[in-house]
Every structure is written in C-alpha cells, then in structure tokens.
Amino acid sequence: MGTPLKQPLEADALDHERYQVHSRIEIAALLRAVAESHIAVTVYFNQGAEFIVTNVLDVNPEFEELILDLGADDAANRRLLKSTRMTVVTFLDHIRLQFQAQRAEETTHEQLPALRIRLPEMLLRLQRRNFYRIRTPVAKPIAASFPDPADRGRRVSLRIFDLSCGGVALVAGEGEIALEPGTILSDCRIDLPEVGVLNTALEVRNAAKHEEGARMNLRRYGCQFVGLAPALASAVQRYITRTERERAQRR
C-alpha cells in the first residue's frame, strides 16, 4: 500500500478563511506544480481507514478533471472506486495541500490505466506555523521600493534577500538607509517577474549585520507584510512555486 503522508486534518480544526484557495487558475497551477515535481500524493478513503499513494499525472481544467496514477495495490484501487468520499493530501515546497473529492473513476492516460477525479472547487493550502521562505535568485534579483521614512520625497530601492508569504528580508549597503524595528514602510512596490507587481506595506521587525562574500558592512532588515490581501498573497505563492520549479529543473 505504500507509506502515506500525514493523516488529513479535520475541516473543523482549520482556520478556513485563512487557508482556503478558491481561484480555479491558482488551484490548477498548484496541482500542475505537484505533477511536474513528481511529488507523492496520498488519497484517503473509507473514513481515513484506507489509502493509496499515487502521483498527479495531468490537470485538465477544461474538463474539470485531475488524473492520478493507480496505487500499487489493485484491491485498494477497486475499493477506492467504490468510495463516495475521499481526502487528497500532498506537500509542495513544504506547504501542505489538501482537498476533498466525492468519487474516482477509471480512465486512461497515455494508453495506461489511471484514475480520474473532479478538479476541486476549494483547496486548503496550510502554512500553519512558519511561512516557507526562499532565497531570491541571484541571476534575477528582485527589489522593494518605498519612500524613505526620514525623507518622504526620496524613494529607496532595496534588494530582497529572501521572501515568504509572511514577509521579506531586505539588504541595504553601508550608508544606504537606516531602518528601526517597528517602522512601517508604506507605499511599497515589489515587482515579481512573470507574476505581477505587489503594492503593499511592510513593517520592519528586526535589523542585523549581514555579510555576502567580501561585502561585510551590509544590513539585513526582516520585514513583515502588513494587511497583505489574499490576491497578493497568492501572487507571492505563485512566484515561490515558479522559482522552486525552475531551480528543480536545473538540478
């Protein structure tokens, strides 16, 4: 039967408002990333007492379908086909994805037997404690620009060292700018390549010395997004997913 991922979380134990994804485009993009990364998927059924471990083979939004490989146990596959409720669980970039499905059907994919379930209308993307953080690409640096709190007439642009759905780390050169924890950086603009522009606010949470190679006198500012709208949080996640997928392809 294989080794399952963690058991599905009960719906009533979750903060739905915070973790639900309803965008059809984003749901399809997340599941395509799972397919392209060949990440294991666990399908629980029979009230969680049974499961199969499988992979996403294809995502077809035009047909409202998700194609899964068969599990290793033929008998478990047959019992799954008789089930009327199942929970699908996987992880993408250390973030748990989970959704419900009502029924699986037999189909074929590239002339081989497979399973077909309906593309979910809602998916839970669970980032319950720490946000997954990525180092931004050196070859494609991104920056945050904002008015200098000490001189609103001057706009400052600082390189983003790393990024998560919770915030960013900014790097400043010697004498470039001095920021104190608690400072709000309003009217902040972040251009995410191939994703879009974020217009938001940041709160400086901490400041520390930073070194990169021979550059010793840098400052690193850990910043938290302030009131980041769900659509903008989704844009950040799309950028993270795209960046991690590109890195995986280069390995």
Coordinates of N, CA and C in Angstrom, one line a residue, residues 46-249:
N46 N -12.6 5.5 2.9 CA -13.2 4.6 3.9 C -13.0 5.3 5.3
Q47 N -13.4 6.6 5.3 CA -13.3 7.4 6.6 C -11.9 7.5 7.1
G48 N -10.9 7.5 6.2 CA -9.5 7.6 6.5 C -8.8 6.3 6.9
A49 N -9.6 5.2 6.9 CA -9.0 3.9 7.4 C -8.1 3.3 6.3
E50 N -8.3 3.7 5.0 CA -7.5 3.1 3.9 C -6.9 4.3 3.1
F51 N -5.9 4.0 2.3 CA -5.3 5.0 1.5 C -4.6 4.3 0.3
I52 N -4.3 5.1 -0.7 CA -3.3 4.7 -1.7 C -2.3 5.9 -1.9
V53 N -1.1 5.5 -2.3 CA -0.1 6.5 -2.6 C 0.1 6.6 -4.1
T54 N 0.0 7.8 -4.6 CA -0.1 7.9 -6.1 C 0.7 9.2 -6.5
N55 N 0.5 9.6 -7.8 CA 1.0 10.8 -8.3 C 0.0 11.5 -9.2
V56 N 0.1 12.8 -9.4 CA -0.7 13.5 -10.3 C -0.1 13.4 -11.7
L57 N -0.9 12.8 -12.6 CA -0.4 12.7 -14.0 C -0.7 13.8 -14.9
D58 N -1.9 14.4 -14.7 CA -2.3 15.5 -15.5 C -3.4 16.3 -14.9
V59 N -3.5 17.6 -15.3 CA -4.5 18.5 -14.8 C -5.2 19.1 -16.0
N60 N -6.5 18.9 -16.1 CA -7.3 19.3 -17.2 C -8.4 20.2 -16.8
P61 N -8.2 21.5 -16.6 CA -9.3 22.4 -16.1 C -10.4 22.5 -17.1
E62 N -10.1 22.3 -18.4 CA -11.2 22.4 -19.4 C -12.2 21.3 -19.3
F63 N -11.8 20.2 -18.7 CA -12.7 19.0 -18.5 C -13.0 18.9 -17.0
E64 N -12.5 19.8 -16.2 CA -12.7 19.8 -14.7 C -12.2 18.5 -14.1
E65 N -11.0 18.0 -14.6 CA -10.6 16.7 -14.1 C -9.1 16.8 -13.7
L66 N -8.8 15.9 -12.7 CA -7.5 15.6 -12.3 C -7.2 14.2 -12.5
I67 N -6.1 13.9 -13.2 CA -5.7 12.5 -13.5 C -4.7 12.0 -12.5
L68 N -4.9 10.9 -11.8 CA -4.0 10.3 -10.9 C -3.5 8.9 -11.4
D69 N -2.3 8.5 -11.0 CA -1.9 7.2 -11.3 C -2.6 6.2 -10.4
L70 N -2.6 4.9 -10.8 CA -3.1 3.9 -9.9 C -2.2 3.7 -8.7
G71 N -2.8 3.2 -7.6 CA -2.0 2.8 -6.5 C -1.3 1.5 -6.8
A72 N -0.4 1.1 -5.9 CA 0.3 -0.2 -6.1 C -0.6 -1.4 -5.8
D73 N -1.6 -1.3 -5.0 CA -2.5 -2.4 -4.6 C -3.8 -2.4 -5.4
D74 N -3.9 -3.4 -6.2 CA -5.1 -3.4 -7.1 C -6.4 -3.5 -6.3
A75 N -6.4 -4.2 -5.2 CA -7.6 -4.4 -4.4 C -8.0 -3.0 -3.7
A76 N -7.0 -2.3 -3.3 CA -7.2 -0.9 -2.7 C -7.8 0.0 -3.8
N77 N -7.3 -0.1 -5.0 CA -7.8 0.7 -6.1 C -9.3 0.4 -6.3
R78 N -9.6 -0.8 -6.3 CA -11.0 -1.2 -6.5 C -11.9 -0.7 -5.4
R79 N -11.4 -0.8 -4.2 CA -12.2 -0.2 -3.1 C -12.4 1.3 -3.2
L80 N -11.3 1.9 -3.6 CA -11.3 3.4 -3.8 C -12.4 3.8 -4.8
L81 N -12.5 3.0 -5.9 CA -13.5 3.3 -6.9 C -14.9 3.2 -6.4
K82 N -15.2 2.5 -5.3 CA -16.5 2.3 -4.8 C -16.8 3.4 -3.7
S83 N -15.7 4.1 -3.3 CA -15.9 5.1 -2.3 C -16.6 6.4 -2.8
T84 N -17.4 7.0 -1.9 CA -18.1 8.3 -2.3 C -17.5 9.5 -1.6
R85 N -16.4 9.3 -0.9 CA -15.8 10.5 -0.2 C -14.3 10.1 0.0
M86 N -13.4 11.0 -0.4 CA -12.0 10.8 -0.2 C -11.3 12.2 0.1
T87 N -10.2 12.1 0.7 CA -9.4 13.3 1.0 C -8.0 13.1 0.4
V88 N -7.6 14.1 -0.4 CA -6.3 14.1 -1.1 C -5.3 15.0 -0.4
V89 N -4.1 14.4 -0.1 CA -3.1 15.2 0.7 C -1.8 15.1 0.0
T90 N -1.1 16.2 -0.1 CA 0.3 16.2 -0.6 C 1.0 17.4 -0.1
F91 N 2.3 17.6 -0.4 CA 3.1 18.7 0.1 C 3.8 19.3 -1.1
L92 N 3.8 20.6 -1.2 CA 4.5 21.3 -2.3 C 5.3 22.4 -1.6
D93 N 6.7 22.4 -1.8 CA 7.5 23.4 -1.1 C 7.3 23.4 0.4
H94 N 7.1 22.3 1.0 CA 6.9 22.1 2.4 C 5.6 22.7 2.9
I95 N 4.7 23.0 2.0 CA 3.4 23.5 2.3 C 2.4 22.4 2.0
R96 N 1.5 22.1 3.0 CA 0.5 21.1 2.9 C -0.6 21.5 2.0
L97 N -1.0 20.7 1.0 CA -2.2 20.9 0.2 C -3.2 19.8 0.5
Q98 N -4.4 20.1 0.6 CA -5.4 19.1 0.9 C -6.8 19.5 0.3
F99 N -7.5 18.6 -0.2 CA -8.8 18.8 -0.7 C -9.7 17.6 -0.7
Q100 N -11.0 17.8 -0.8 CA -11.9 16.7 -0.8 C -12.4 16.3 -2.2
A101 N -12.6 15.0 -2.4 CA -13.2 14.6 -3.7 C -14.3 13.6 -3.4
Q102 N -15.3 13.6 -4.2 CA -16.5 12.7 -4.0 C -16.4 11.3 -4.6
R103 N -15.8 11.2 -5.7 CA -15.7 9.9 -6.4 C -14.6 9.9 -7.4
A104 N -14.0 8.7 -7.5 CA -12.9 8.4 -8.5 C -13.5 7.5 -9.6
E105 N -13.0 7.7 -10.8 CA -13.5 6.9 -11.9 C -12.3 6.4 -12.7
E106 N -12.5 5.2 -13.3 CA -11.4 4.7 -14.2 C -11.3 5.5 -15.5
T107 N -10.1 5.6 -15.9 CA -9.8 6.3 -17.2 C -8.5 5.8 -17.7
T108 N -7.9 6.4 -18.7 CA -6.6 6.0 -19.2 C -5.8 7.3 -19.4
H109 N -4.5 7.2 -19.3 CA -3.6 8.3 -19.5 C -2.4 7.8 -20.3
E110 N -2.2 8.3 -21.5 CA -1.1 7.8 -22.3 C -1.2 6.3 -22.5
Q111 N -2.5 5.9 -22.7 CA -2.8 4.5 -23.0 C -2.6 3.5 -21.8
L112 N -2.5 4.1 -20.6 CA -2.3 3.2 -19.4 C -3.4 3.5 -18.5
P113 N -3.9 2.5 -17.7 CA -4.9 2.7 -16.7 C -4.6 3.8 -15.7
A114 N -5.6 4.6 -15.4 CA -5.4 5.7 -14.4 C -6.7 6.0 -13.7
L115 N -6.7 7.0 -12.8 CA -7.9 7.4 -12.0 C -8.2 8.8 -12.4
R116 N -9.5 9.1 -12.4 CA -10.0 10.5 -12.7 C -10.8 10.9 -11.6
I117 N -10.5 12.1 -11.0 CA -11.4 12.8 -10.0 C -11.7 14.2 -10.5
R118 N -12.7 14.8 -9.9 CA -13.1 16.1 -10.3 C -12.1 17.1 -9.7
L119 N -11.7 18.1 -10.5 CA -10.8 19.2 -10.0 C -11.6 19.9 -8.9
P120 N -10.9 20.1 -7.7 CA -11.6 20.7 -6.6 C -12.0 22.1 -6.8
E121 N -13.1 22.5 -6.2 CA -13.6 23.9 -6.2 C -12.9 24.7 -5.1
M122 N -12.4 24.0 -4.1 CA -11.6 24.6 -3.0 C -10.5 23.7 -2.5
L123 N -9.4 24.3 -2.3 CA -8.2 23.6 -1.8 C -7.6 24.3 -0.6
L124 N -7.2 23.5 0.4 CA -6.6 24.1 1.6 C -5.1 24.1 1.4
R125 N -4.5 25.3 1.5 CA -3.0 25.4 1.5 C -2.6 25.9 2.9
L126 N -2.0 24.9 3.6 CA -1.8 25.1 5.0 C -0.4 25.5 5.3
Q127 N -0.2 26.7 5.9 CA 1.0 27.2 6.3 C 0.8 27.6 7.8
R128 N 0.8 26.6 8.7 CA 0.2 26.8 10.0 C 1.2 27.5 11.0
R129 N 2.5 27.3 10.8 CA 3.4 27.9 11.8 C 4.3 28.9 11.1
N130 N 5.4 28.4 10.5 CA 6.3 29.3 9.8 C 6.0 29.3 8.3
F131 N 6.1 30.4 7.7 CA 6.0 30.5 6.3 C 7.2 30.0 5.6
Y132 N 7.0 29.2 4.6 CA 8.1 28.7 3.8 C 8.8 29.9 3.1
R133 N 10.1 30.0 3.3 CA 10.9 31.1 2.8 C 11.9 30.7 1.7
I134 N 12.0 31.4 0.6 CA 13.0 31.1 -0.4 C 14.0 32.2 -0.5
R135 N 15.2 31.8 -0.9 CA 16.3 32.8 -1.3 C 16.0 33.2 -2.7
T136 N 15.9 34.5 -2.9 CA 15.6 35.0 -4.3 C 16.8 34.8 -5.2
P137 N 16.5 34.5 -6.5 CA 17.6 34.2 -7.4 C 18.6 35.3 -7.6
V138 N 19.9 35.0 -7.5 CA 21.0 35.9 -7.7 C 21.0 36.5 -9.1
A139 N 20.7 35.6 -10.1 CA 20.7 36.0 -11.5 C 19.5 36.9 -11.9
K140 N 18.4 36.8 -11.1 CA 17.2 37.6 -11.4 C 16.8 38.3 -10.1
P141 N 17.6 39.2 -9.6 CA 17.3 39.8 -8.3 C 16.0 40.6 -8.3
I142 N 15.3 40.7 -7.2 CA 14.1 41.5 -7.1 C 14.3 42.5 -6.0
A143 N 13.5 43.6 -6.0 CA 13.7 44.6 -5.0 C 12.4 45.2 -4.5
A144 N 12.4 45.8 -3.4 CA 11.3 46.5 -2.9 C 11.6 48.0 -2.9
S145 N 10.7 48.8 -3.4 CA 11.0 50.3 -3.4 C 9.9 50.9 -2.6
F146 N 10.3 52.0 -1.8 CA 9.3 52.6 -0.9 C 9.9 54.0 -0.5
P147 N 9.0 54.9 -0.1 CA 9.5 56.3 0.3 C 10.4 56.1 1.6
D148 N 11.5 56.8 1.6 CA 12.3 56.9 2.8 C 11.5 57.4 4.0
P149 N 11.4 56.7 5.1 CA 10.6 57.2 6.2 C 11.1 58.6 6.8
A150 N 12.4 58.8 6.6 CA 13.0 60.0 7.1 C 13.0 61.2 6.1
D151 N 12.6 60.8 4.8 CA 12.6 61.8 3.8 C 11.6 61.3 2.7
R152 N 10.3 61.6 2.9 CA 9.3 61.1 2.0 C 9.4 61.5 0.6
G153 N 10.2 62.5 0.3 CA 10.4 62.9 -1.1 C 11.4 62.0 -1.8
R154 N 12.1 61.2 -1.1 CA 13.1 60.3 -1.7 C 12.6 58.8 -1.6
R155 N 12.7 58.2 -2.8 CA 12.2 56.8 -2.9 C 13.5 55.9 -2.8
V156 N 13.4 54.8 -2.0 CA 14.6 53.9 -1.8 C 14.2 52.6 -2.4
S157 N 15.2 51.9 -3.0 CA 15.0 50.6 -3.6 C 16.1 49.7 -2.9
L158 N 15.6 48.6 -2.2 CA 16.5 47.7 -1.6 C 16.3 46.3 -2.1
R159 N 17.4 45.6 -2.3 CA 17.3 44.2 -2.8 C 16.6 43.3 -1.8
I160 N 15.8 42.4 -2.3 CA 15.1 41.4 -1.4 C 16.0 40.2 -1.4
F161 N 16.5 39.8 -0.2 CA 17.3 38.7 0.0 C 16.6 37.4 0.1
D162 N 15.5 37.3 0.8 CA 14.6 36.2 0.8 C 13.1 36.6 0.9
L163 N 12.2 35.7 0.7 CA 10.8 36.0 0.5 C 9.9 34.9 1.0
S164 N 8.8 35.2 1.6 CA 7.8 34.2 2.0 C 6.5 34.9 1.9
C165 N 5.4 34.2 2.1 CA 4.1 34.8 2.2 C 3.9 35.6 3.4
G166 N 4.8 35.6 4.3 CA 4.7 36.4 5.5 C 5.5 37.7 5.5
G167 N 6.5 37.7 4.6 CA 7.3 39.0 4.5 C 8.6 38.8 3.7
V168 N 9.5 39.7 3.9 CA 10.7 39.7 3.1 C 11.9 40.1 4.0
A169 N 13.1 39.8 3.6 CA 14.3 40.3 4.2 C 15.0 41.2 3.2
L170 N 15.2 42.5 3.6 CA 15.8 43.5 2.7 C 17.3 43.7 3.1
V171 N 18.1 43.9 2.1 CA 19.6 44.1 2.3 C 19.9 45.5 1.9
A172 N 20.6 46.3 2.8 CA 21.0 47.6 2.5 C 22.5 47.7 2.6
G173 N 23.1 48.5 1.7 CA 24.5 48.7 1.7 C 24.8 49.8 2.8
E174 N 26.1 49.9 3.1 CA 26.6 50.9 4.1 C 26.2 52.3 3.7
G175 N 25.5 53.0 4.6 CA 25.1 54.4 4.4 C 23.9 54.5 3.4
E176 N 23.3 53.4 3.0 CA 22.2 53.5 2.1 C 20.9 54.0 2.8
I177 N 20.6 53.3 3.9 CA 19.4 53.7 4.7 C 19.5 53.0 6.0
A178 N 19.0 53.7 7.1 CA 18.9 53.1 8.4 C 17.5 52.9 8.8
L179 N 17.0 51.7 9.1 CA 15.6 51.4 9.5 C 15.6 50.9 10.9
E180 N 14.6 51.3 11.7 CA 14.4 50.8 13.0 C 13.3 49.9 13.1
P181 N 13.4 48.8 13.9 CA 12.2 47.9 14.1 C 11.0 48.7 14.5
G182 N 9.9 48.3 14.0 CA 8.6 49.0 14.2 C 8.3 50.0 13.2
T183 N 9.2 50.4 12.3 CA 9.0 51.3 11.2 C 8.0 50.7 10.2
I184 N 7.0 51.4 9.7 CA 6.1 51.0 8.7 C 6.6 51.6 7.4
L185 N 6.9 50.7 6.4 CA 7.3 51.1 5.1 C 6.0 51.1 4.2
S186 N 5.4 52.2 4.0 CA 4.1 52.3 3.3 C 4.4 52.5 1.8
D187 N 3.4 52.3 1.0 CA 3.5 52.5 -0.5 C 4.7 51.7 -1.0
C188 N 4.8 50.5 -0.6 CA 5.9 49.6 -1.0 C 5.5 48.9 -2.3
R189 N 6.5 48.9 -3.3 CA 6.2 48.2 -4.5 C 7.3 47.1 -4.8
I190 N 6.8 45.9 -5.1 CA 7.6 44.8 -5.3 C 7.2 44.2 -6.7
D191 N 8.1 44.1 -7.6 CA 7.9 43.6 -9.0 C 8.3 42.2 -9.0
L192 N 7.4 41.2 -9.1 CA 7.7 39.8 -9.1 C 7.7 39.4 -10.6
P193 N 8.9 39.0 -11.2 CA 8.9 38.6 -12.6 C 7.9 37.6 -13.0
E194 N 7.2 37.8 -14.1 CA 6.3 36.8 -14.7 C 5.1 36.6 -13.8
V195 N 4.9 37.3 -12.7 CA 3.8 37.2 -11.8 C 3.0 38.5 -11.7
G196 N 3.7 39.6 -11.3 CA 3.0 40.9 -11.2 C 3.6 41.7 -10.2
V197 N 3.0 42.9 -10.0 CA 3.5 43.9 -9.1 C 2.7 43.9 -7.8
L198 N 3.4 43.8 -6.6 CA 2.7 43.9 -5.3 C 2.8 45.3 -4.8
N199 N 1.7 45.9 -4.5 CA 1.6 47.2 -3.8 C 1.1 47.0 -2.4
T200 N 2.0 47.1 -1.4 CA 1.6 46.7 -0.1 C 2.4 47.6 0.9
A201 N 2.4 47.2 2.2 CA 3.2 47.9 3.2 C 4.0 46.8 4.0
L202 N 5.1 47.2 4.5 CA 5.9 46.4 5.3 C 6.2 47.0 6.6
E203 N 6.3 46.1 7.7 CA 6.7 46.6 9.0 C 8.1 46.0 9.3
V204 N 9.1 46.8 9.6 CA 10.4 46.3 10.0 C 10.3 45.6 11.3
R205 N 10.7 44.3 11.4 CA 10.6 43.6 12.6 C 12.0 43.4 13.3
N206 N 13.0 43.4 12.5 CA 14.3 43.2 13.1 C 15.4 43.7 12.2
A207 N 16.6 44.0 12.7 CA 17.7 44.5 11.9 C 19.0 43.8 12.4
A208 N 19.9 43.5 11.5 CA 21.1 42.8 11.9 C 22.2 43.0 10.9
K209 N 23.4 42.8 11.3 CA 24.5 42.8 10.3 C 24.4 41.7 9.3
H210 N 24.9 41.9 8.1 CA 24.8 40.9 7.1 C 26.1 40.9 6.2
E211 N 26.5 39.7 5.9 CA 27.7 39.6 5.1 C 27.4 38.7 3.8
E212 N 28.0 39.2 2.7 CA 27.9 38.4 1.5 C 29.2 38.4 0.8
G213 N 30.0 37.3 0.9 CA 31.3 37.3 0.3 C 32.2 38.4 0.9
A214 N 32.8 39.2 0.1 CA 33.7 40.2 0.5 C 32.9 41.5 1.1
R215 N 31.6 41.5 0.9 CA 30.9 42.7 1.4 C 30.5 42.4 2.8
M216 N 31.1 43.2 3.7 CA 31.0 43.0 5.2 C 30.0 43.9 5.9
N217 N 29.9 45.1 5.3 CA 29.1 46.2 6.0 C 27.7 46.3 5.5
L218 N 27.0 45.2 5.4 CA 25.6 45.3 5.0 C 24.7 45.2 6.2
R219 N 23.5 45.6 6.0 CA 22.4 45.5 7.0 C 21.3 44.7 6.4
R220 N 20.8 43.8 7.2 CA 19.6 43.0 6.8 C 18.4 43.3 7.6
Y221 N 17.3 43.7 7.0 CA 16.1 44.0 7.7 C 15.0 43.0 7.4
G222 N 14.6 42.3 8.5 CA 13.5 41.4 8.4 C 12.1 42.2 8.5
C223 N 11.3 42.0 7.5 CA 10.1 42.8 7.4 C 8.9 41.9 7.2
Q224 N 7.8 42.3 7.8 CA 6.5 41.5 7.7 C 5.5 42.3 6.9
F225 N 4.8 41.6 6.0 CA 3.7 42.2 5.2 C 2.6 42.7 6.2
V226 N 2.1 43.9 5.9 CA 1.0 44.5 6.7 C -0.3 44.4 5.9
G227 N -1.2 43.6 6.4 CA -2.5 43.6 5.7 C -2.5 43.1 4.3
L228 N -1.6 42.1 4.0 CA -1.5 41.7 2.6 C -2.8 41.0 2.2
A229 N -3.4 41.5 1.1 CA -4.6 41.0 0.5 C -4.4 39.6 0.1
P230 N -5.5 38.7 0.1 CA -5.3 37.3 -0.3 C -4.9 37.2 -1.7
A231 N -5.3 38.1 -2.6 CA -4.9 38.0 -4.0 C -3.4 38.3 -4.1
L232 N -2.8 39.2 -3.3 CA -1.4 39.5 -3.4 C -0.6 38.3 -2.7
A233 N -1.2 37.7 -1.7 CA -0.5 36.5 -1.1 C -0.4 35.4 -2.1
S234 N -1.5 35.3 -2.9 CA -1.5 34.2 -3.9 C -0.4 34.5 -5.0
A235 N -0.2 35.8 -5.3 CA 0.8 36.2 -6.2 C 2.2 35.8 -5.7
V236 N 2.4 36.1 -4.4 CA 3.7 35.7 -3.8 C 3.9 34.2 -3.9
Q237 N 2.9 33.4 -3.6 CA 3.0 32.0 -3.6 C 3.2 31.5 -5.0
R238 N 2.6 32.1 -6.0 CA 2.9 31.7 -7.4 C 4.4 32.0 -7.8
Y239 N 4.9 33.1 -7.3 CA 6.3 33.4 -7.5 C 7.2 32.3 -6.9
I240 N 6.9 32.0 -5.6 CA 7.7 31.0 -4.9 C 7.6 29.6 -5.6
T241 N 6.4 29.2 -6.0 CA 6.3 28.0 -6.7 C 7.1 28.0 -8.0
R242 N 7.0 29.0 -8.8 CA 7.7 29.1 -10.1 C 9.2 29.1 -9.9
T243 N 9.7 29.8 -8.9 CA 11.1 29.9 -8.6 C 11.6 28.5 -8.2
E244 N 10.9 27.8 -7.3 CA 11.4 26.5 -6.9 C 11.3 25.5 -8.0
R245 N 10.3 25.6 -8.9 CA 10.2 24.7 -10.0 C 11.4 24.9 -11.0
E246 N 11.8 26.2 -11.2 CA 12.9 26.4 -12.1 C 14.2 25.9 -11.5
R247 N 14.3 26.0 -10.2 CA 15.5 25.5 -9.6 C 15.6 24.0 -9.6
A248 N 14.5 23.3 -9.5 CA 14.4 21.9 -9.6 C 14.8 21.4 -11.0
Q249 N 14.4 22.1 -12.0 CA 14.7 21.7 -13.3 C 16.2 21.9 -13.7

